[in-house]
Short mmCIF file of C-alpha atoms in Angstrom, two decimals:
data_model
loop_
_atom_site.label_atom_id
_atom_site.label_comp_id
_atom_site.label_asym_id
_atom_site.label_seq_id
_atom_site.Cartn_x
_atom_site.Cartn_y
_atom_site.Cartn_z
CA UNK A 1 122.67 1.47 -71.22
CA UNK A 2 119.56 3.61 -70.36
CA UNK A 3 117.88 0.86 -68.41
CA UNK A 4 120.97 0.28 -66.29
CA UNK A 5 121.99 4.04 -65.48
CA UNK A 6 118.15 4.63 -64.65
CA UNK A 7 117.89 2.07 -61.95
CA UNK A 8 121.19 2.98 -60.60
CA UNK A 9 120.62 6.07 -60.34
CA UNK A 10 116.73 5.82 -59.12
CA UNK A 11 116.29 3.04 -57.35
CA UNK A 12 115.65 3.83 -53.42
CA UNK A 13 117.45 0.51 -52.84
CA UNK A 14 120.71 -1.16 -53.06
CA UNK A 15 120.34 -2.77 -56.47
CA UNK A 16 122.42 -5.45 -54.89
CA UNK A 17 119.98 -7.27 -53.35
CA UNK A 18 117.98 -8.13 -56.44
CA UNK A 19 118.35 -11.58 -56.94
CA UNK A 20 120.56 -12.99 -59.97
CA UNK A 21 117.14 -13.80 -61.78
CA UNK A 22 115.41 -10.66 -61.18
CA UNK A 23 113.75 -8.80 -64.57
CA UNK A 24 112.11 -5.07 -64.39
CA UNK A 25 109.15 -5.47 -66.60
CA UNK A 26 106.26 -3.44 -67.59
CA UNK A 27 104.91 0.38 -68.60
CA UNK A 28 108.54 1.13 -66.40
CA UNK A 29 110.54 -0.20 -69.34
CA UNK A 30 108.00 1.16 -72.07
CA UNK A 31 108.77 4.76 -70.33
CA UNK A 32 112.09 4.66 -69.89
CA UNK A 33 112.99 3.77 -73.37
CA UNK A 34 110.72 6.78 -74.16
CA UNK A 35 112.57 8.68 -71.61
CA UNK A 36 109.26 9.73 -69.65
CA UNK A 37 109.75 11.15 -66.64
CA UNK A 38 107.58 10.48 -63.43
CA UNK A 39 107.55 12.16 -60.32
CA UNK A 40 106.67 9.19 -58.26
CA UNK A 41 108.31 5.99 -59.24
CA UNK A 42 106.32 2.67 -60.16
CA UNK A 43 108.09 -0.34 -60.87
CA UNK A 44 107.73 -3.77 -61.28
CA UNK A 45 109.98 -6.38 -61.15
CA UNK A 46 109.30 -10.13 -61.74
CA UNK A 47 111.63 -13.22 -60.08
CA UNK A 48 111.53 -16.59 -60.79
CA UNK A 49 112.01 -17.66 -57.17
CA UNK A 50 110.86 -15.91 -53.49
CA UNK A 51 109.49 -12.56 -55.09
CA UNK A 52 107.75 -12.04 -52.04
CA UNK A 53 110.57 -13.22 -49.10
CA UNK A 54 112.73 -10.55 -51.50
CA UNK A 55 110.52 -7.61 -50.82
CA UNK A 56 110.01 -8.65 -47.31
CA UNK A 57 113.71 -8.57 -46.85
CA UNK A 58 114.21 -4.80 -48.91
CA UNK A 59 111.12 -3.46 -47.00
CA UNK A 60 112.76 -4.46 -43.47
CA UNK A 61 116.26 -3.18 -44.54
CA UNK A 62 115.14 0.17 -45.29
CA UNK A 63 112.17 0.19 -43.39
CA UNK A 64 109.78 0.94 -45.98
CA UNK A 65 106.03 0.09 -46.00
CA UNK A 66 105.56 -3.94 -47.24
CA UNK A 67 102.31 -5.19 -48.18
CA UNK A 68 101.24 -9.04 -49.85
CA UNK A 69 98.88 -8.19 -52.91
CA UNK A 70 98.45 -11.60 -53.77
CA UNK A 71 99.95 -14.87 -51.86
CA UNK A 72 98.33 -16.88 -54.65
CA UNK A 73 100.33 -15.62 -57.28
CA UNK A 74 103.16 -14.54 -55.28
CA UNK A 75 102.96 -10.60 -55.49
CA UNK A 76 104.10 -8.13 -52.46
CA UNK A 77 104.74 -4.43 -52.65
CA UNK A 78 107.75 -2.40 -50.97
CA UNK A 79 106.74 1.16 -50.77
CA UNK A 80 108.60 3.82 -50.25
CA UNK A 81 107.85 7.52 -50.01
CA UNK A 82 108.71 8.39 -53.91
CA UNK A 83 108.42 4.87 -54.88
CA UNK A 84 106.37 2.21 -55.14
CA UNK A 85 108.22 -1.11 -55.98
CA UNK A 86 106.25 -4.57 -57.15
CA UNK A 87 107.74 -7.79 -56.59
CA UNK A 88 106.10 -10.47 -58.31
CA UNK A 89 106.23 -14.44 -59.20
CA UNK A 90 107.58 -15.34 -62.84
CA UNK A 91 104.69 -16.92 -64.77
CA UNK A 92 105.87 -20.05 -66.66
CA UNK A 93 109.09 -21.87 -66.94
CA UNK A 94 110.88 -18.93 -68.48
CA UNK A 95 110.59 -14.74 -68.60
CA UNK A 96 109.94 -15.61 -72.27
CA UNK A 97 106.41 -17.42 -70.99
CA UNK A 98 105.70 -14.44 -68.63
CA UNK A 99 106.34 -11.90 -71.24
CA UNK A 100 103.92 -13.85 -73.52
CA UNK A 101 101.10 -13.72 -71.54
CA UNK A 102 100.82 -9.59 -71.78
CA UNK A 103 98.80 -7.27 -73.70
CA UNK A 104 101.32 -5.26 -75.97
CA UNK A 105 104.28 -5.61 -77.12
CA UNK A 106 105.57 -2.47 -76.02
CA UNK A 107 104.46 -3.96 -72.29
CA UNK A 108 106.26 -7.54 -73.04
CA UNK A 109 109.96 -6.15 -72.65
CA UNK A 110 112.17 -7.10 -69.44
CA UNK A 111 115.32 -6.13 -68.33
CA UNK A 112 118.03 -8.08 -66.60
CA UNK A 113 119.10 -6.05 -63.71
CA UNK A 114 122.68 -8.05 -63.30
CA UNK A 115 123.35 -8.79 -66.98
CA UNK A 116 121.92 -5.84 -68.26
CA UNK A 117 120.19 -7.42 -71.21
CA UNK A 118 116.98 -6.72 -72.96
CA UNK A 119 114.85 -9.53 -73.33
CA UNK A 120 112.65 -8.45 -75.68
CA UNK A 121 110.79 -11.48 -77.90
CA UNK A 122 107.90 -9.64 -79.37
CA UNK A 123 109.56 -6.46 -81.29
CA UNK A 124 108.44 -4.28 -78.75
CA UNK A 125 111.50 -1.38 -78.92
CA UNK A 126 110.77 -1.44 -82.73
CA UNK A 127 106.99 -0.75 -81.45
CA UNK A 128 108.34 2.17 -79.59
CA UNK A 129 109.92 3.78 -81.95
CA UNK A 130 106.86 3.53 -84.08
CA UNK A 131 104.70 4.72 -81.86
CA UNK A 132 102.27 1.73 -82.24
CA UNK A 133 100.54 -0.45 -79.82
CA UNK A 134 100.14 -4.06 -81.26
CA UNK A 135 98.50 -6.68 -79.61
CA UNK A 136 100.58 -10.26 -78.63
CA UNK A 137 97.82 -12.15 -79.30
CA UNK A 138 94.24 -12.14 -79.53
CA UNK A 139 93.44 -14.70 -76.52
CA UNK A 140 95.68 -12.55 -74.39
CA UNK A 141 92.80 -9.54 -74.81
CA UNK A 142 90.38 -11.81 -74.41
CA UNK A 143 91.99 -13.36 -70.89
CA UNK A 144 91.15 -9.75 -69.73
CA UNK A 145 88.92 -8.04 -71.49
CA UNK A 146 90.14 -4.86 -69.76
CA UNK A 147 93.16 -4.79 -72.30
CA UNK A 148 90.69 -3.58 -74.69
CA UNK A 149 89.68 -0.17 -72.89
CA UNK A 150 93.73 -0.35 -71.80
CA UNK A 151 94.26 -0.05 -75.27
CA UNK A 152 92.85 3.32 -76.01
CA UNK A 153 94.00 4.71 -72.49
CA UNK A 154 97.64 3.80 -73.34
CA UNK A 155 97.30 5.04 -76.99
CA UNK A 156 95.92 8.73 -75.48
CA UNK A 157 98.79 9.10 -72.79
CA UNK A 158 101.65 7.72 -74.98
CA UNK A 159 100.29 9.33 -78.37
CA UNK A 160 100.83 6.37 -79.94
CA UNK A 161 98.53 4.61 -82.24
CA UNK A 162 96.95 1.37 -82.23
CA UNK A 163 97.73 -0.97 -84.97
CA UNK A 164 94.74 -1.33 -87.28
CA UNK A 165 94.94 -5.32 -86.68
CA UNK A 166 94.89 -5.02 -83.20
CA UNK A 167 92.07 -2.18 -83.18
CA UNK A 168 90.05 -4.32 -85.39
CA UNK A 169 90.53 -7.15 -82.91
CA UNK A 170 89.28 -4.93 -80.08
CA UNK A 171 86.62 -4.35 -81.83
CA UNK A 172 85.31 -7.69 -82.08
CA UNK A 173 86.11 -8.58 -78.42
CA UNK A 174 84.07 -5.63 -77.10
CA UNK A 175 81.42 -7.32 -76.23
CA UNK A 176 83.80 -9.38 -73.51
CA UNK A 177 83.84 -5.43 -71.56
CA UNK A 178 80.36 -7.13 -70.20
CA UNK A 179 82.62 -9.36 -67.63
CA UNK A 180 84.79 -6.46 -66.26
CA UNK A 181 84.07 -4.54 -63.02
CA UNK A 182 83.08 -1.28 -63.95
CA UNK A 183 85.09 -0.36 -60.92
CA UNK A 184 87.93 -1.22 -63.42
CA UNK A 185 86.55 0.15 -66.52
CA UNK A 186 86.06 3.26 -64.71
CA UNK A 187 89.71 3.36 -63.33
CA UNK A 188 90.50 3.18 -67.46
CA UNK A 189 88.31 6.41 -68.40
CA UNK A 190 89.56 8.27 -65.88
CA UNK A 191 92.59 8.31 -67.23
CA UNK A 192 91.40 8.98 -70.44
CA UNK A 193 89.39 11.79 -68.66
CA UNK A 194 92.77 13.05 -67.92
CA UNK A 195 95.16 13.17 -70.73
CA UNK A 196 95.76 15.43 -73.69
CA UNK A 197 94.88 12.81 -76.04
CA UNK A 198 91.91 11.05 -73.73
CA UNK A 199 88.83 13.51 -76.01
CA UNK A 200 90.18 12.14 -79.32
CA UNK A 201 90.52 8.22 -78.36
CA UNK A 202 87.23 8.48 -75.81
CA UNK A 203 86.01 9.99 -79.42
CA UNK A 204 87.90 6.55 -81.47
CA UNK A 205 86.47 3.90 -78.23
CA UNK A 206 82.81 5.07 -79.40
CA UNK A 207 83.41 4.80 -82.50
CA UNK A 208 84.72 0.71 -81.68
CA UNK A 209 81.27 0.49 -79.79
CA UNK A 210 83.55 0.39 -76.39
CA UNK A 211 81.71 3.10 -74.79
CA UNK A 212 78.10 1.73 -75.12
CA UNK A 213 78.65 -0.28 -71.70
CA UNK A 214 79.40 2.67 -69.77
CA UNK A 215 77.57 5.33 -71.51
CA UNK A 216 74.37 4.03 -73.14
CA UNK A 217 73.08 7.23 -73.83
CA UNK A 218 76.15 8.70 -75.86
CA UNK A 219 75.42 9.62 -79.47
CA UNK A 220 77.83 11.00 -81.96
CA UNK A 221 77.22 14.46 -81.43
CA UNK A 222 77.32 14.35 -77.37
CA UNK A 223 80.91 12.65 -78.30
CA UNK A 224 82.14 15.29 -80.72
CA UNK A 225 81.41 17.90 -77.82
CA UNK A 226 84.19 16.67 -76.19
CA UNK A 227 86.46 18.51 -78.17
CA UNK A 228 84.70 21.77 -77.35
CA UNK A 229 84.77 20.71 -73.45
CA UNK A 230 88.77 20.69 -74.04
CA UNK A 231 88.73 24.26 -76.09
CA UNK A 232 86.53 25.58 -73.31
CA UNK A 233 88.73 24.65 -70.50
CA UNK A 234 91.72 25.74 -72.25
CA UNK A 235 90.22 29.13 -72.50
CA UNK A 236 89.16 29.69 -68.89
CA UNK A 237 92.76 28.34 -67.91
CA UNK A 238 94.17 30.68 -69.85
CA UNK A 239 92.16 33.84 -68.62
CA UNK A 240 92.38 32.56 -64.93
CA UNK A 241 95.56 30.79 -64.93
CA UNK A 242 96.22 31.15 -61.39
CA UNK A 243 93.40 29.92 -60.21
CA UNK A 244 92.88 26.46 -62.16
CA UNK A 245 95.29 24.01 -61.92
CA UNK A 246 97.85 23.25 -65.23
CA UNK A 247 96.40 19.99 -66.52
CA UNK A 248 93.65 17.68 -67.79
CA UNK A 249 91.32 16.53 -64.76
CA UNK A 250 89.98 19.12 -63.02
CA UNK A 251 87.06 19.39 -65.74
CA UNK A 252 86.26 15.78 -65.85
CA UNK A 253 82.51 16.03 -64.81
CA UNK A 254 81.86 18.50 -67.93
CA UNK A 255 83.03 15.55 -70.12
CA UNK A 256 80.99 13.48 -68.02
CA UNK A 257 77.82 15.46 -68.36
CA UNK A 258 78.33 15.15 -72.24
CA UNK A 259 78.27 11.32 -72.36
CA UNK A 260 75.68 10.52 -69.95
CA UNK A 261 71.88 11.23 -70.64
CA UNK A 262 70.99 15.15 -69.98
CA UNK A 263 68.01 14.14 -68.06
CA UNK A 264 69.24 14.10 -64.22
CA UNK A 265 67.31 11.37 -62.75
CA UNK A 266 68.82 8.97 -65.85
CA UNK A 267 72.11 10.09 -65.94
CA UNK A 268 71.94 9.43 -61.88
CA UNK A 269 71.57 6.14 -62.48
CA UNK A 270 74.01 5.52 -65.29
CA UNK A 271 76.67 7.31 -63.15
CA UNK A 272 75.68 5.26 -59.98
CA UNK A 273 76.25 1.82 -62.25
CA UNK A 274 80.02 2.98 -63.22
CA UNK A 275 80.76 3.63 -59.59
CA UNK A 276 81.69 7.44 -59.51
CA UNK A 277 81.78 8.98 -56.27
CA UNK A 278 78.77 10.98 -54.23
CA UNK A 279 80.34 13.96 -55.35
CA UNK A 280 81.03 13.01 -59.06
CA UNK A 281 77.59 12.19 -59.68
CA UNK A 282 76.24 15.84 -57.52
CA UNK A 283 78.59 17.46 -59.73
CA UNK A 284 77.46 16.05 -63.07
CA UNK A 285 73.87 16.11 -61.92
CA UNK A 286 74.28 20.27 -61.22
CA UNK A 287 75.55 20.96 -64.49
CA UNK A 288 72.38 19.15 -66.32
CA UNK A 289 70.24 20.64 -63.78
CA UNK A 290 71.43 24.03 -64.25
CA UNK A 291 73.42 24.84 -67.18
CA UNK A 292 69.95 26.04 -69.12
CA UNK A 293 69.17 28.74 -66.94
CA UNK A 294 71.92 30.84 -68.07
CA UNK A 295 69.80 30.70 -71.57
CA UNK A 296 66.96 32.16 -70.16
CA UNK A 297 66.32 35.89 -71.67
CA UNK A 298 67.12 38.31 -68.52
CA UNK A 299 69.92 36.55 -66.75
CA UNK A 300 72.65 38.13 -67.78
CA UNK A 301 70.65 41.29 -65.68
CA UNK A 302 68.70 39.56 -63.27
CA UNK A 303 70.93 39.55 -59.47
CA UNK A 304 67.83 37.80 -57.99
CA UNK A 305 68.39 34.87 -60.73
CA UNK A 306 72.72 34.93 -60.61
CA UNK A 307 72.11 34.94 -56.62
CA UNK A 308 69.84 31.87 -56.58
CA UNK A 309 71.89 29.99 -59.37
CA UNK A 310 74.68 30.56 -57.48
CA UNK A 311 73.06 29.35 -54.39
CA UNK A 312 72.29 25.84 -56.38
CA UNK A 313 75.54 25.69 -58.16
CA UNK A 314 78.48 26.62 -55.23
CA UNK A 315 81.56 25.33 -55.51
CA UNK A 316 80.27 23.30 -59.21
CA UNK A 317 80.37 26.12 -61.17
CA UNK A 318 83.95 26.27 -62.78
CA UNK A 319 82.84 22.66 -64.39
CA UNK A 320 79.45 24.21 -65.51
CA UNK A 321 81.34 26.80 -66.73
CA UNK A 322 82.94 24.73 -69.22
CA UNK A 323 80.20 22.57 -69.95
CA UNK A 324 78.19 26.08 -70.75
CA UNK A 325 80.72 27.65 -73.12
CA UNK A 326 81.09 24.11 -75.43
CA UNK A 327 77.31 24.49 -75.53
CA UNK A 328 77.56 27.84 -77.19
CA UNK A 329 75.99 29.66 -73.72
CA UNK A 330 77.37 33.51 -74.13
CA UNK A 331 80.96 33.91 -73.37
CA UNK A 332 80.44 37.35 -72.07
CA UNK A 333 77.96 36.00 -69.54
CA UNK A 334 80.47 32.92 -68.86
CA UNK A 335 82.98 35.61 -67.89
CA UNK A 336 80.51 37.71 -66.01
CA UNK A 337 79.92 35.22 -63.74
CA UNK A 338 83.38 34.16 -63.53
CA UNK A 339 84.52 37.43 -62.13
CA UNK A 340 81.62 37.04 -59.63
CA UNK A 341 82.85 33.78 -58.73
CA UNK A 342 86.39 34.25 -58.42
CA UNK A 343 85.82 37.30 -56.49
CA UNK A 344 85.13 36.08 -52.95
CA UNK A 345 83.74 38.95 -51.39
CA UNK A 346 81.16 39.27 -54.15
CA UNK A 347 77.16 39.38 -52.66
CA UNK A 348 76.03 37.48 -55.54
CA UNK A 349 78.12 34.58 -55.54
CA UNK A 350 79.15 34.41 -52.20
CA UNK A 351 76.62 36.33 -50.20
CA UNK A 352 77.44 37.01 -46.55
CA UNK A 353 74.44 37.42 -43.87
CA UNK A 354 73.97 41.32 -42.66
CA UNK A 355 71.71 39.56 -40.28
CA UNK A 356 71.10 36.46 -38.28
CA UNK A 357 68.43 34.01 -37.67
CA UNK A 358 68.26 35.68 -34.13
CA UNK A 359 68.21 39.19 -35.24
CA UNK A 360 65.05 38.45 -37.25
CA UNK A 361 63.10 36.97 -34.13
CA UNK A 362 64.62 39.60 -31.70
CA UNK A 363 63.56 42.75 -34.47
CA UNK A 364 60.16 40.74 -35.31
CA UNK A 365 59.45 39.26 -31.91
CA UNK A 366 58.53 36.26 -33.56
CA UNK A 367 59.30 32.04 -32.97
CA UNK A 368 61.45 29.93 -35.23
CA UNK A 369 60.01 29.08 -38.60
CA UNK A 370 60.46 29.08 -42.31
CA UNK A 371 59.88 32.03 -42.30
CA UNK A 372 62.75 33.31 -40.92
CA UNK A 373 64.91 31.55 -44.16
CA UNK A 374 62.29 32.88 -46.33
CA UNK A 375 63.25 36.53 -44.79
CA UNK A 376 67.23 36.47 -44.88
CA UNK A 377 67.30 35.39 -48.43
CA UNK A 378 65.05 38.42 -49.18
CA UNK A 379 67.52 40.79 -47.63
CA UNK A 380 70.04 39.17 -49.03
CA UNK A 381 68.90 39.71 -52.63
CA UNK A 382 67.56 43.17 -51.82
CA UNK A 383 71.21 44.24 -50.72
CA UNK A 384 72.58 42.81 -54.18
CA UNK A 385 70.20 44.91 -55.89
CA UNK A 386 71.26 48.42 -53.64
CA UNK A 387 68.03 48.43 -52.00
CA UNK A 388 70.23 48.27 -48.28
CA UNK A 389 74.13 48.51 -47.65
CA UNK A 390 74.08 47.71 -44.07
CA UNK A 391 73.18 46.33 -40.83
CA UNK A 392 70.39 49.23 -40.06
CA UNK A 393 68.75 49.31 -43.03
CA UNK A 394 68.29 45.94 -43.36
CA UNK A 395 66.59 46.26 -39.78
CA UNK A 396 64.18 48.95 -41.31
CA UNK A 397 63.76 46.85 -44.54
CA UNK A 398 62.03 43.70 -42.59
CA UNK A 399 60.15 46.32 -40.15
CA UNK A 400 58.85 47.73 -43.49
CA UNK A 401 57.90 44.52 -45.03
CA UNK A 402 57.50 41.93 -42.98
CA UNK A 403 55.71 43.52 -40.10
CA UNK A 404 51.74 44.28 -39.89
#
């Protein structure tokens, strides 16, 4: 039996102290019936009877980390450091009750951990092998209306599908998204932010009217540009491989900054309202802000330009990058300024002082002021250009035009 050889074989605990009545439930089940692999283990397990004096007493005996989630509904965590187990109260007379109150079927299948029996009342295994996510019930989406986003999250990391009874279900409870944190909702696109399915079913949820909470501004075409975002990505992985890491998230804000409004000051606001992070939103905001002037005519020539978009961009521009290239910006120039940034010795893109704030007012004789900013990025941009190499003739550029 899968089920059986994987927890003996995984569990960080003695599986003898489960309790006679004790059930692993949940996405663990789902995934190990599809034999997907995790590098960190998450499990949940649900008793009828003392979940939480049972992970108090596996915590203690193997000193791992215990924590009460919820005394009300009788839910502690044991956590360990390649595992983090759930113990939590059965609801209902029966694990046929608990099991009924879930979203999917292929969520509503438990385990006996000393029998070794499936318990499995909704058809979810034949679900599996489908590849189909079905619904239990409508009222269960309804309960929490975050089982409709779940949905299309679970559809794009499984590859599964989602029944067209159930889908057309979600799409008349969308309006129920209204009463969910957007903390939550959030939690649910960024997982669809990261998967290799999340630009098709963030693509499907629009087309459900499931994204018009959290992205009022989206039309059809800013969705369809997703797919571009993911073929741009893709391509500057490929060409850099070393330096961006193998998978799905580290471009998130260039999907962002195709589903929020392009004007800055709106898409602030709309990003502020789904709770993404200080640096989320500056990221987002910096590609709007910035992407257009690699349009403008001379850029691709210009140092004084690069140096100063540079200057705006920093550490943003990989995400811009993408974002550019799926708006049909020159590739060429995309990989121009690549090798700039990547390279980080380069003047333009990482520009290192020949001279100091003090040099200035020692070799000028003159007091702090703006000024003196106004003066380093000059000899900055005149070194990028060849116009000095070094620490002496910078000196004798600013004596030659900044002195009277």
């Amino acid at each position: 039996m899968i089920l059986h050889n994987f927890l003996k074989q995984n569990l960080p605990f003695d599986v003898n102290l489960l309790p006679d009545n004790c059930y692993l439930v949940g996405g663990a089940v789902r995934d190990i019936l599809l034999k997907r692999s995790r590098s960190y283990l998450d499990l949940d397990f649900v008793l009828p009877h003392k979940p939480i004096e049972t992970a108090k007493i596996i915590a203690r005996e193997y000193q791992a980390g215990f924590v009460v989630l919820d005394p009300v509904r009788y839910i502690a965590r044991v956590v360990f450091p390649h595992a983090t187990i759930d113990f939590a109260g059965q609801e209902g007379d029966s694990i046929y009750q608990d099991l009924a109150r879930r979203d999917y079927t292929i969520n509503a299948i438990a385990f006996h951990c000393r029998e070794g029996v499936i318990i499995d009342p909704f058809q979810g295994e034949i679900d599996i092998k489908k590849g189909i996510l079905k619904m239990i019930s409508r009222d269960n989406l309804a309960d929490d209306p975050l089982r409709l986003m779940r949905g299309y999250r679970q559809a794009s990391q499984l590859d599964f599908t989602i029944e067209s009874f159930t889908r057309a279900t979600i799409k008349d409870l969308k309006e129920l998204l209204k009463n969910v944190a957007m903390e939550r909702v959030n939690q649910e696109l960024a997982y669809l932010f990261e998967t290799k399915k999340g630009s098709y079913w963030l693509k499907e949820a629009f087309k459900d009217g499931l994204l018009d909470l959290c992205f009022p501004s989206a039309d059809e075409k800013m969705v369809n540009l997703l797919a571009n975002i993911d073929e741009s990505a893709q391509f500057l992985s490929s060409k850099y491989r070393s330096n961006f890491p193998d998978n799905y998230s580290w471009y998130k804000e260039a999907k962002l900054a195709c589903l929020t409004n392009q004007n800055p000051s709106i898409a602030e606001t709309e990003l502020i309202n789904l709770k993404y992070s200080r640096q989320e939103i500056k990221s987002v905001l910096t590609i709007l802000q910035f992407t257009n002037n690699l349009t403008e005519i001379d850029f691709q020539k210009n140092k004084r330009k690069q140096y100063f978009f540079f200057q705006s961009v920093g550490d943003y521009f990989p995400n811009l990058a993408v974002f550019a290239l799926a708006h049909n910006v020159s590739k060429d120039l995309i990989l121009q300024l690549m090798e700039l940034y990547q390279n980080p010795e380069d003047a333009i893109a990482h520009p290192q002082p020949l001279l100091s704030g003090k040099d200035i007012m020692k070799y000028l004789n003159i007091a702090p002021s703006p000024l003196i900013g106004k003066i380093l990025t000059e000899i900055q941009i005149a070194y990028i250009e060849g116009k000095i190499n070094d620490k002496k003739t910078a000196i004798d550029f600013i004596k030659n035009n900044f002195t009277t």
